[in-house]
Coordinates of N, CA and C and ligand atoms in Angstrom, one line a residue:
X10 N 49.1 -16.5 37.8 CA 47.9 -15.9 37.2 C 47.4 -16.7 36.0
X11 N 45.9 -17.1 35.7 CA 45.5 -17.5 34.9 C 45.2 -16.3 33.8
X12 N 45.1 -16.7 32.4 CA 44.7 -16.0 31.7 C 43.2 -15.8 32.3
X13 N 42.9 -14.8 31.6 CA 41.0 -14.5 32.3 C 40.3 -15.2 30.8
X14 N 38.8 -15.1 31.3 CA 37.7 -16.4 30.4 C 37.3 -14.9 29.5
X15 N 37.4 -15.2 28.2 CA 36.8 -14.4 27.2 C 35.1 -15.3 26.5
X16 N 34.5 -14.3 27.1 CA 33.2 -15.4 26.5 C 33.2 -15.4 25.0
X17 N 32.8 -16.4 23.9 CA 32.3 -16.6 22.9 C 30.7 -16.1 22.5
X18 N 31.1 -14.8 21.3 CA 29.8 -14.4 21.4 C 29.0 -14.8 20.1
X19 N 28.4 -15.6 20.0 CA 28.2 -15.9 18.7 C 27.0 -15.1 18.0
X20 N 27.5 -14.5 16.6 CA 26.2 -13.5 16.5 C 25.9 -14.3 14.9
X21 N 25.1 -14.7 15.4 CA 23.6 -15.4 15.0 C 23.0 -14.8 14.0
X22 N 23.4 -13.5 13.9 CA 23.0 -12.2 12.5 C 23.0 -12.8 11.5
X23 N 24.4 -13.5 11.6 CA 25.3 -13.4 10.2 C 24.7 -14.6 9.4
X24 N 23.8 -15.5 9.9 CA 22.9 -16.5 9.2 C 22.3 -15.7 8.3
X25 N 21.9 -14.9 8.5 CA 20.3 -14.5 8.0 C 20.6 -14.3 6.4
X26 N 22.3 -13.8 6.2 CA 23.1 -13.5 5.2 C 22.4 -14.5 4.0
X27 N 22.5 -15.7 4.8 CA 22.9 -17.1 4.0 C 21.6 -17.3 3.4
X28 N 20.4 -16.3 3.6 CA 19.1 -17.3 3.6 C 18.7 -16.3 2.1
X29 N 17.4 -16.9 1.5 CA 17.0 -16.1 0.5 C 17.8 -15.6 -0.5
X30 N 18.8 -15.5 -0.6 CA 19.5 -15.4 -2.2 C 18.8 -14.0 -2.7
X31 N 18.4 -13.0 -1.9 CA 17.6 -11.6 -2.8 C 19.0 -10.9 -3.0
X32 N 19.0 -11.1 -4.5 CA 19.8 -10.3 -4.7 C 19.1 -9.0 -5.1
X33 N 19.1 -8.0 -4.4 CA 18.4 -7.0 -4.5 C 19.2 -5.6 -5.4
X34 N 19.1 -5.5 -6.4 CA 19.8 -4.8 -7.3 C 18.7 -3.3 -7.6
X35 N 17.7 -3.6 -7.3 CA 16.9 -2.6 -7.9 C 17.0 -0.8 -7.6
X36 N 18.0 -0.4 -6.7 CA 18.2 0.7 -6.4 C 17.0 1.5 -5.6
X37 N 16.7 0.9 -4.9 CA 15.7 1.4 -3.9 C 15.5 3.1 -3.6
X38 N 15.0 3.2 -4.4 CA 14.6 4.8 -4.1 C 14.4 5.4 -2.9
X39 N 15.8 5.8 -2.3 CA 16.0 6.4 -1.2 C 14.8 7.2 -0.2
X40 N 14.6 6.5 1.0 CA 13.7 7.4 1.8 C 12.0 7.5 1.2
X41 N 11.5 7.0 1.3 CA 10.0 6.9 0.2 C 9.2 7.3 1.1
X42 N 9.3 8.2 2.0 CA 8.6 8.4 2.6 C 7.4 8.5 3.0
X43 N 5.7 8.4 3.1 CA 5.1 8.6 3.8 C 4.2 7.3 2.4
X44 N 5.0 7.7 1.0 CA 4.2 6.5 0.4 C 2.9 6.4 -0.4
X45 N 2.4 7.9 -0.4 CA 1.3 8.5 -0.4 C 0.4 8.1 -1.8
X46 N 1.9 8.5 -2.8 CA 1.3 8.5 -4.3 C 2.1 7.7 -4.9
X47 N 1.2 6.3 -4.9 CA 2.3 5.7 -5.7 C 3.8 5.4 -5.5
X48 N 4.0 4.9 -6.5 CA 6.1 4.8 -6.5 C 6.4 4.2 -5.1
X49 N 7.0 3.7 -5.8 CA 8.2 3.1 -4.6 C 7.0 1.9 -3.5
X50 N 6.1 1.6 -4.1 CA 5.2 0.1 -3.4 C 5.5 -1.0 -3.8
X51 N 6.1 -1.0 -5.2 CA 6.4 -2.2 -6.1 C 7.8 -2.6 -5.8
X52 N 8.2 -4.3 -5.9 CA 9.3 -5.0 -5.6 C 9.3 -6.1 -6.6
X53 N 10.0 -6.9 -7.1 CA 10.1 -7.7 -7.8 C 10.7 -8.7 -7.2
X54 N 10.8 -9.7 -7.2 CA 11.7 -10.9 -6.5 C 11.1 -12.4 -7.4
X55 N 12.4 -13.4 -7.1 CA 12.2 -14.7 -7.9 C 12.1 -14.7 -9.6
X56 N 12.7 -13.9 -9.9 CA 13.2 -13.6 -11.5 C 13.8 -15.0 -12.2
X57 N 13.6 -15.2 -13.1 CA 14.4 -15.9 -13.8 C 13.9 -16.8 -14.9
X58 N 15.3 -16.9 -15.9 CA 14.6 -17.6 -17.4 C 15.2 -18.7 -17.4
X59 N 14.1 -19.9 -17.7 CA 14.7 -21.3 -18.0 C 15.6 -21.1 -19.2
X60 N 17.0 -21.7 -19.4 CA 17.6 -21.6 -20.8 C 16.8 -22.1 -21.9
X61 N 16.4 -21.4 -22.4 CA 15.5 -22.0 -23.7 C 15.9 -23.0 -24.6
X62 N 15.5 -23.7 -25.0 CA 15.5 -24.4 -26.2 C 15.8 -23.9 -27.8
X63 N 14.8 -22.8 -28.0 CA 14.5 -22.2 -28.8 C 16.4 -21.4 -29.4
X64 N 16.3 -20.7 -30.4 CA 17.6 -20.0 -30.5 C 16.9 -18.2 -30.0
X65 N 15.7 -18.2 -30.6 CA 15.2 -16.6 -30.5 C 14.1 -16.5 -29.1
X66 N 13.5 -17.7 -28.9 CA 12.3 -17.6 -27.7 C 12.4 -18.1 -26.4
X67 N 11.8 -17.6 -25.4 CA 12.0 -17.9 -24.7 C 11.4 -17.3 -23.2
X68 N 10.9 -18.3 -22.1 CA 9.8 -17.3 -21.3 C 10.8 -17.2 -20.3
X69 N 9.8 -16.4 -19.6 CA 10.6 -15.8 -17.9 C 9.7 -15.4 -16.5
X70 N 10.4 -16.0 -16.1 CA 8.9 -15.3 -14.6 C 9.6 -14.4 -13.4
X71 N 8.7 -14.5 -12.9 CA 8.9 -13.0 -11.9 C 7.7 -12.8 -10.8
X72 N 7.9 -12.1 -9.9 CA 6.9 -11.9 -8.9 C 7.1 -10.5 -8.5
X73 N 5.7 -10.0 -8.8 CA 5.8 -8.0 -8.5 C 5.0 -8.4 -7.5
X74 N 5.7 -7.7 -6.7 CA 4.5 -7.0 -4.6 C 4.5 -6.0 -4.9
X75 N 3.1 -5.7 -4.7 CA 2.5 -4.4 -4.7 C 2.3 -4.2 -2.5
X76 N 3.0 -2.9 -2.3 CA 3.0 -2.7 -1.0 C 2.1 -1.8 -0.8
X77 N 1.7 -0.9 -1.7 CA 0.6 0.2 -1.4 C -0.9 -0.1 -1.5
X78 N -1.2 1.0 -1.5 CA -2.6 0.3 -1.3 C -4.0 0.6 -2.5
X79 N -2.4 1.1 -3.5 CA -3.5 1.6 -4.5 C -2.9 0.2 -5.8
X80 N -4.0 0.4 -5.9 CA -3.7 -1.1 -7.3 C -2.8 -0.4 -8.8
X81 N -2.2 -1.0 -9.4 CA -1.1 -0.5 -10.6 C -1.1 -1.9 -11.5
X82 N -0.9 -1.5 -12.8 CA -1.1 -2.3 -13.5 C 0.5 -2.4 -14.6
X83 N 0.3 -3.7 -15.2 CA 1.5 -3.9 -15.5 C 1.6 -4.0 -16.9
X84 N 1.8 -2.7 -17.5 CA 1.7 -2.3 -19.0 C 2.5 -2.8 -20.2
X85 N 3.9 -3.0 -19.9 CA 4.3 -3.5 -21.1 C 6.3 -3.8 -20.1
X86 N 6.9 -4.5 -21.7 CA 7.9 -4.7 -21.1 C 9.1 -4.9 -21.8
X87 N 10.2 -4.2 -21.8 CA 10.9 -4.0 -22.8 C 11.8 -4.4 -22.2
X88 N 12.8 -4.5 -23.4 CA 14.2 -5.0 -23.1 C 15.6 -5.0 -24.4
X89 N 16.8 -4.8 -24.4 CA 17.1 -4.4 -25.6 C 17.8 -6.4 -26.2
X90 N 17.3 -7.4 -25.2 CA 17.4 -8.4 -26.1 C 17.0 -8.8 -26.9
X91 N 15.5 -8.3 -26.9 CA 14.5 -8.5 -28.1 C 13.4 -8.3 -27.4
X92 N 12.1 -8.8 -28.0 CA 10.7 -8.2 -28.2 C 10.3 -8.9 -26.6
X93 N 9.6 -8.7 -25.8 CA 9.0 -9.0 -24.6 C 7.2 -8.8 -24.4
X94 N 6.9 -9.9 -24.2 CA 5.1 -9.9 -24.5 C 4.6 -10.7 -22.8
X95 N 3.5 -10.1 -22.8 CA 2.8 -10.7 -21.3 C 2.2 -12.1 -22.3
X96 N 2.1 -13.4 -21.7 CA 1.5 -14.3 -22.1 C 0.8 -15.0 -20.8
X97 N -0.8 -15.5 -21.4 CA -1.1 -16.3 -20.1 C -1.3 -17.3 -20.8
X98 N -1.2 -18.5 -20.1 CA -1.7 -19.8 -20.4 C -3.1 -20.5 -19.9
X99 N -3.9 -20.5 -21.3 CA -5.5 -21.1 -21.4 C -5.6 -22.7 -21.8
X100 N -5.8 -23.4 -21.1 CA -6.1 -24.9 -21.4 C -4.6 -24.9 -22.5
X101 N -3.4 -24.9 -22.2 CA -2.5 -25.5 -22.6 C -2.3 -24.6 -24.4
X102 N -2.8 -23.5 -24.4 CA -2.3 -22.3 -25.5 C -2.1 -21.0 -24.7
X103 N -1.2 -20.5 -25.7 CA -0.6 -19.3 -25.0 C -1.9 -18.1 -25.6
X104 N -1.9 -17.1 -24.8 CA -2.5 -16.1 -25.2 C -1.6 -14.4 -24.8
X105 N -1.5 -13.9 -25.5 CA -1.1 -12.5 -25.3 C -2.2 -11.6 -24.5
X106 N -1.2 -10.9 -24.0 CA -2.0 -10.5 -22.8 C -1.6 -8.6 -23.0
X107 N -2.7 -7.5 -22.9 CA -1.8 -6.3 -23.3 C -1.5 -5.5 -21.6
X108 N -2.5 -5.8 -20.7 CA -2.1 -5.6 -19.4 C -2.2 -6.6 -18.1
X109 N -1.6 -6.3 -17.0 CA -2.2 -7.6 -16.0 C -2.3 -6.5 -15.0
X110 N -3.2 -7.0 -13.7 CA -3.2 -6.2 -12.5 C -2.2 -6.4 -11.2
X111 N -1.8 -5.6 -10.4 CA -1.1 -5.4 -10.0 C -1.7 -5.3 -8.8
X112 N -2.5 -6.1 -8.0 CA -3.5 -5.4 -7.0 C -2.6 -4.9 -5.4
X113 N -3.5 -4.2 -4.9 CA -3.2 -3.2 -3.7 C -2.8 -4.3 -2.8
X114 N -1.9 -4.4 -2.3 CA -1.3 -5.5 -1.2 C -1.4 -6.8 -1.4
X115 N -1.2 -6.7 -3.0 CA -1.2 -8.1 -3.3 C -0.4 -8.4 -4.3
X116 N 0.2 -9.1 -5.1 CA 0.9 -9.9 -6.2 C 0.4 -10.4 -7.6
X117 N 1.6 -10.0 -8.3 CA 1.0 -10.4 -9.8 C 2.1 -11.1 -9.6
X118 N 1.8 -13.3 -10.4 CA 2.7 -13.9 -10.0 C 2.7 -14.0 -11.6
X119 N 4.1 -14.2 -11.8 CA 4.4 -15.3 -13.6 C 5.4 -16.5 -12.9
X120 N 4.7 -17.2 -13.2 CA 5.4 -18.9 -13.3 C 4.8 -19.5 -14.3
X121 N 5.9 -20.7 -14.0 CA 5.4 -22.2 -15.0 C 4.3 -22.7 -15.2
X122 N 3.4 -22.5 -16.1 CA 2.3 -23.0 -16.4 C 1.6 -22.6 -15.9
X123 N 1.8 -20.9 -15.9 CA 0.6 -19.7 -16.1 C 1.1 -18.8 -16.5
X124 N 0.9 -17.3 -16.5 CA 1.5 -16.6 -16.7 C 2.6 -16.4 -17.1
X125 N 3.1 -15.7 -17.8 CA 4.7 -15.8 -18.0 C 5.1 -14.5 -19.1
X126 N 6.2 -14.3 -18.9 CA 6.7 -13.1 -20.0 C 7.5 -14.2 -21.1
X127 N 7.2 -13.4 -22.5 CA 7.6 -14.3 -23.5 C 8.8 -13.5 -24.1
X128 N 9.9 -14.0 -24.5 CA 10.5 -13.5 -24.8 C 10.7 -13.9 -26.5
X129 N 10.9 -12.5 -27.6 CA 10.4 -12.9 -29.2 C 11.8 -12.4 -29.6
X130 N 12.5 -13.2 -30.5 CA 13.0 -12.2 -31.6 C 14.8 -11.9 -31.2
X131 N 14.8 -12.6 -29.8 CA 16.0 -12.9 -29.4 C 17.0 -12.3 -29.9
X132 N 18.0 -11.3 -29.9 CA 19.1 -11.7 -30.5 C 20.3 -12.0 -30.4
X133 N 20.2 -13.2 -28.8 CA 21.4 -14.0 -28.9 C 20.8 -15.1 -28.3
X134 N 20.9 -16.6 -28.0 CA 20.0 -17.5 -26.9 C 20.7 -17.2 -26.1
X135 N 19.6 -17.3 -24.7 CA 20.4 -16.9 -23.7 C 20.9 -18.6 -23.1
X136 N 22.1 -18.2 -22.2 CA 22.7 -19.6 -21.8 C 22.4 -19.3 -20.7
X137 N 22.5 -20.3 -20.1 CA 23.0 -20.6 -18.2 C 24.0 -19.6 -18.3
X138 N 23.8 -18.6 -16.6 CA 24.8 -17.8 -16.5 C 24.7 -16.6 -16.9
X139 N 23.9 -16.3 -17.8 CA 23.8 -14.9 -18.2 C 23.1 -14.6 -17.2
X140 N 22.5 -13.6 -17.2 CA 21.5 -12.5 -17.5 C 21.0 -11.3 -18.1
X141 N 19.3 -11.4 -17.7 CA 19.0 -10.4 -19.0 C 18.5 -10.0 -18.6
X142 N 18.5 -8.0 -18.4 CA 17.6 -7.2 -18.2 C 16.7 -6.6 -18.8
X143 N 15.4 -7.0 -18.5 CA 14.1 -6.1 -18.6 C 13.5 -4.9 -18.0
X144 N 12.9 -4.3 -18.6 CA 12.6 -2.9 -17.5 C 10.7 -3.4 -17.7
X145 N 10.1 -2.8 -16.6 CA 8.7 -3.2 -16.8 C 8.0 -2.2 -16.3
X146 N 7.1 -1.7 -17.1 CA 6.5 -0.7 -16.9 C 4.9 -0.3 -16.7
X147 N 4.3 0.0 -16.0 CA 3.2 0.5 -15.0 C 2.3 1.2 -15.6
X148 N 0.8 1.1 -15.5 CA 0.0 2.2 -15.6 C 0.3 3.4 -14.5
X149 N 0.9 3.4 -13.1 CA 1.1 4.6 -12.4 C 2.1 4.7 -11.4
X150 N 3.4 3.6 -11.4 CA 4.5 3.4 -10.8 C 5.4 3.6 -12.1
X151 N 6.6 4.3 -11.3 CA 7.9 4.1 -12.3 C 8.4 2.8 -12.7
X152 N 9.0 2.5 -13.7 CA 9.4 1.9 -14.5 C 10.4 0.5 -13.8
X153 N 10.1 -0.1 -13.8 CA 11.7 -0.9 -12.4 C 12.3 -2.0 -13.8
X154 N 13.6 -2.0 -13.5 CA 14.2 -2.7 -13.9 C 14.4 -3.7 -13.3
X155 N 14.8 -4.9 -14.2 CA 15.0 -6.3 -13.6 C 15.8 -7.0 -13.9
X156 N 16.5 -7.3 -13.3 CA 17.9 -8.4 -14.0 C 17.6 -10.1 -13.9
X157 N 16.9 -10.4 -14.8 CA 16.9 -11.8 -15.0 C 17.7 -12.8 -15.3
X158 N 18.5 -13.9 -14.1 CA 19.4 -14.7 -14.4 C 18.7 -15.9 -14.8
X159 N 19.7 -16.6 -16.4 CA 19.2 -17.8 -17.1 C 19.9 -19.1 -16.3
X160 N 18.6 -19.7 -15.6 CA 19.2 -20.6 -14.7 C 18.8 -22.1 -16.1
X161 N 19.0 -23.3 -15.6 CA 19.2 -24.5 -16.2 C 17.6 -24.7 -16.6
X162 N 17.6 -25.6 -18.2 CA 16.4 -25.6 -18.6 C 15.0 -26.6 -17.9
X163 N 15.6 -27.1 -16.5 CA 14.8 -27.5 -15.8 C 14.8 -27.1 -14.6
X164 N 15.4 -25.7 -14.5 CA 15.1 -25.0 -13.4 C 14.0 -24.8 -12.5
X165 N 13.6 -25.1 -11.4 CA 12.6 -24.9 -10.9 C 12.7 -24.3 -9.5
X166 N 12.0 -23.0 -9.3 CA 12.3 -22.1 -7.8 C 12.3 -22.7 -6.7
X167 N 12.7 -22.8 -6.0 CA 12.1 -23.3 -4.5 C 11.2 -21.9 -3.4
X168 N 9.7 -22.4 -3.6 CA 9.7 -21.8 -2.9 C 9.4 -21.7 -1.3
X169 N 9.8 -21.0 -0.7 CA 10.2 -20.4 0.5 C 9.2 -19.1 1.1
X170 N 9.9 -19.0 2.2 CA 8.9 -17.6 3.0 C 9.8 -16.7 3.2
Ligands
LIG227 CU1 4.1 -17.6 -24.2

C-alpha cells in the first residue's frame, strides 16, 4: 500500500498580512451602522513624525478619509506632549492654520511640504521608536486618537494603494 497524495493547499490569505503595515489601533466603533449622522466616517492612516532636530519642535503628518458624505472639519489637536498647531506651508513660511476641511468622500492630506501638524513646547524630543499620541478633534465627528510613530529624520512614506 502506498501512502495516499495529500494535496498542498496553499492559502494565499496569509500575504495580504504582510502588505500595508495599518496598524490599526483606533478602536473602531463597533457596528456603525447605517452611518447616518456622522461618526464613525473618519479614518486616519500614514501617521508619522520625522525625529526632529529641534529639542521642543517638531512636525508630523497624517491622512484623515472622510467616508461619509457629509463634510467635517478638523478643529484642533491636542496632545499631553506639548502644544499641537495646524500649519500650512506658503511659498516656503509656515502659517498657522485654526481649521482645515475634511471634505465628504474625500481627504485632508498633511505631508512634507504642505500641510503639517506642528508640534510646540515639547516636553521631551521625541527619538526614533517612540511614539506619540495625539487626539484630533472635529467640528461634528468624535474625537479620534492617533498614535504617531517617530520614524528617522529622513523618513519618507512610501506611497502605495
Ligand atoms: Cu510648521
Amino acid at each position: 500500500m502506498r501512502p495516499p497524495i495529500v494535496p498542498v493547499v496553499v492559502l494565499s490569505g496569509a500575504l495580504l498580512l504582510a502588505g500595508c503595515g495599518s496598524d490599526s489601533d483606533s478602536g473602531s466603533g463597533s457596528g456603525s451602522g447605517s452611518g447616518s449622522d456622522g461618526g464613525g466616517g473618519l479614518s486616519v492612516s500614514g501617521a508619522y513624525i520625522p525625529q526632529p532636530v529641534s529639542d521642543d519642535m517638531a512636525a508630523g503628518y497624517l491622512t484623515i478619509a472622510n467616508a461619509g458624505d457629509t463634510k467635517d472639519e478638523l478643529t484642533s489637536i491636542t496632545s499631553s506632549a506639548g502644544e499641537v498647531t495646524m500649519h500650512e506651508t506658503v511659498g516656503g513660511a509656515m502659517q498657522e492654520l485654526k481649521q482645515l476641511p475634511v471634505p465628504a468622500q474625500g481627504q485632508l492630506v498633511f505631508k512634507s511640504g504642505g500641510n503639517h501638524l506642528m508640534f510646540d513646547k515639547l516636553k521631551r524630543k521625541p527619538k526614533q521608536g517612540q511614539t506619540i499620541s495625539v487626539e484630533l478633534h472635529f467640528a461634528t465627528s468624535d474625537p479620534v486618537v492617533v498614535k504617531m510613530p517617530v520614524k528617522s529624520a529622513t523618513y519618507t512614506p512610501t506611497t502605495g494603494h
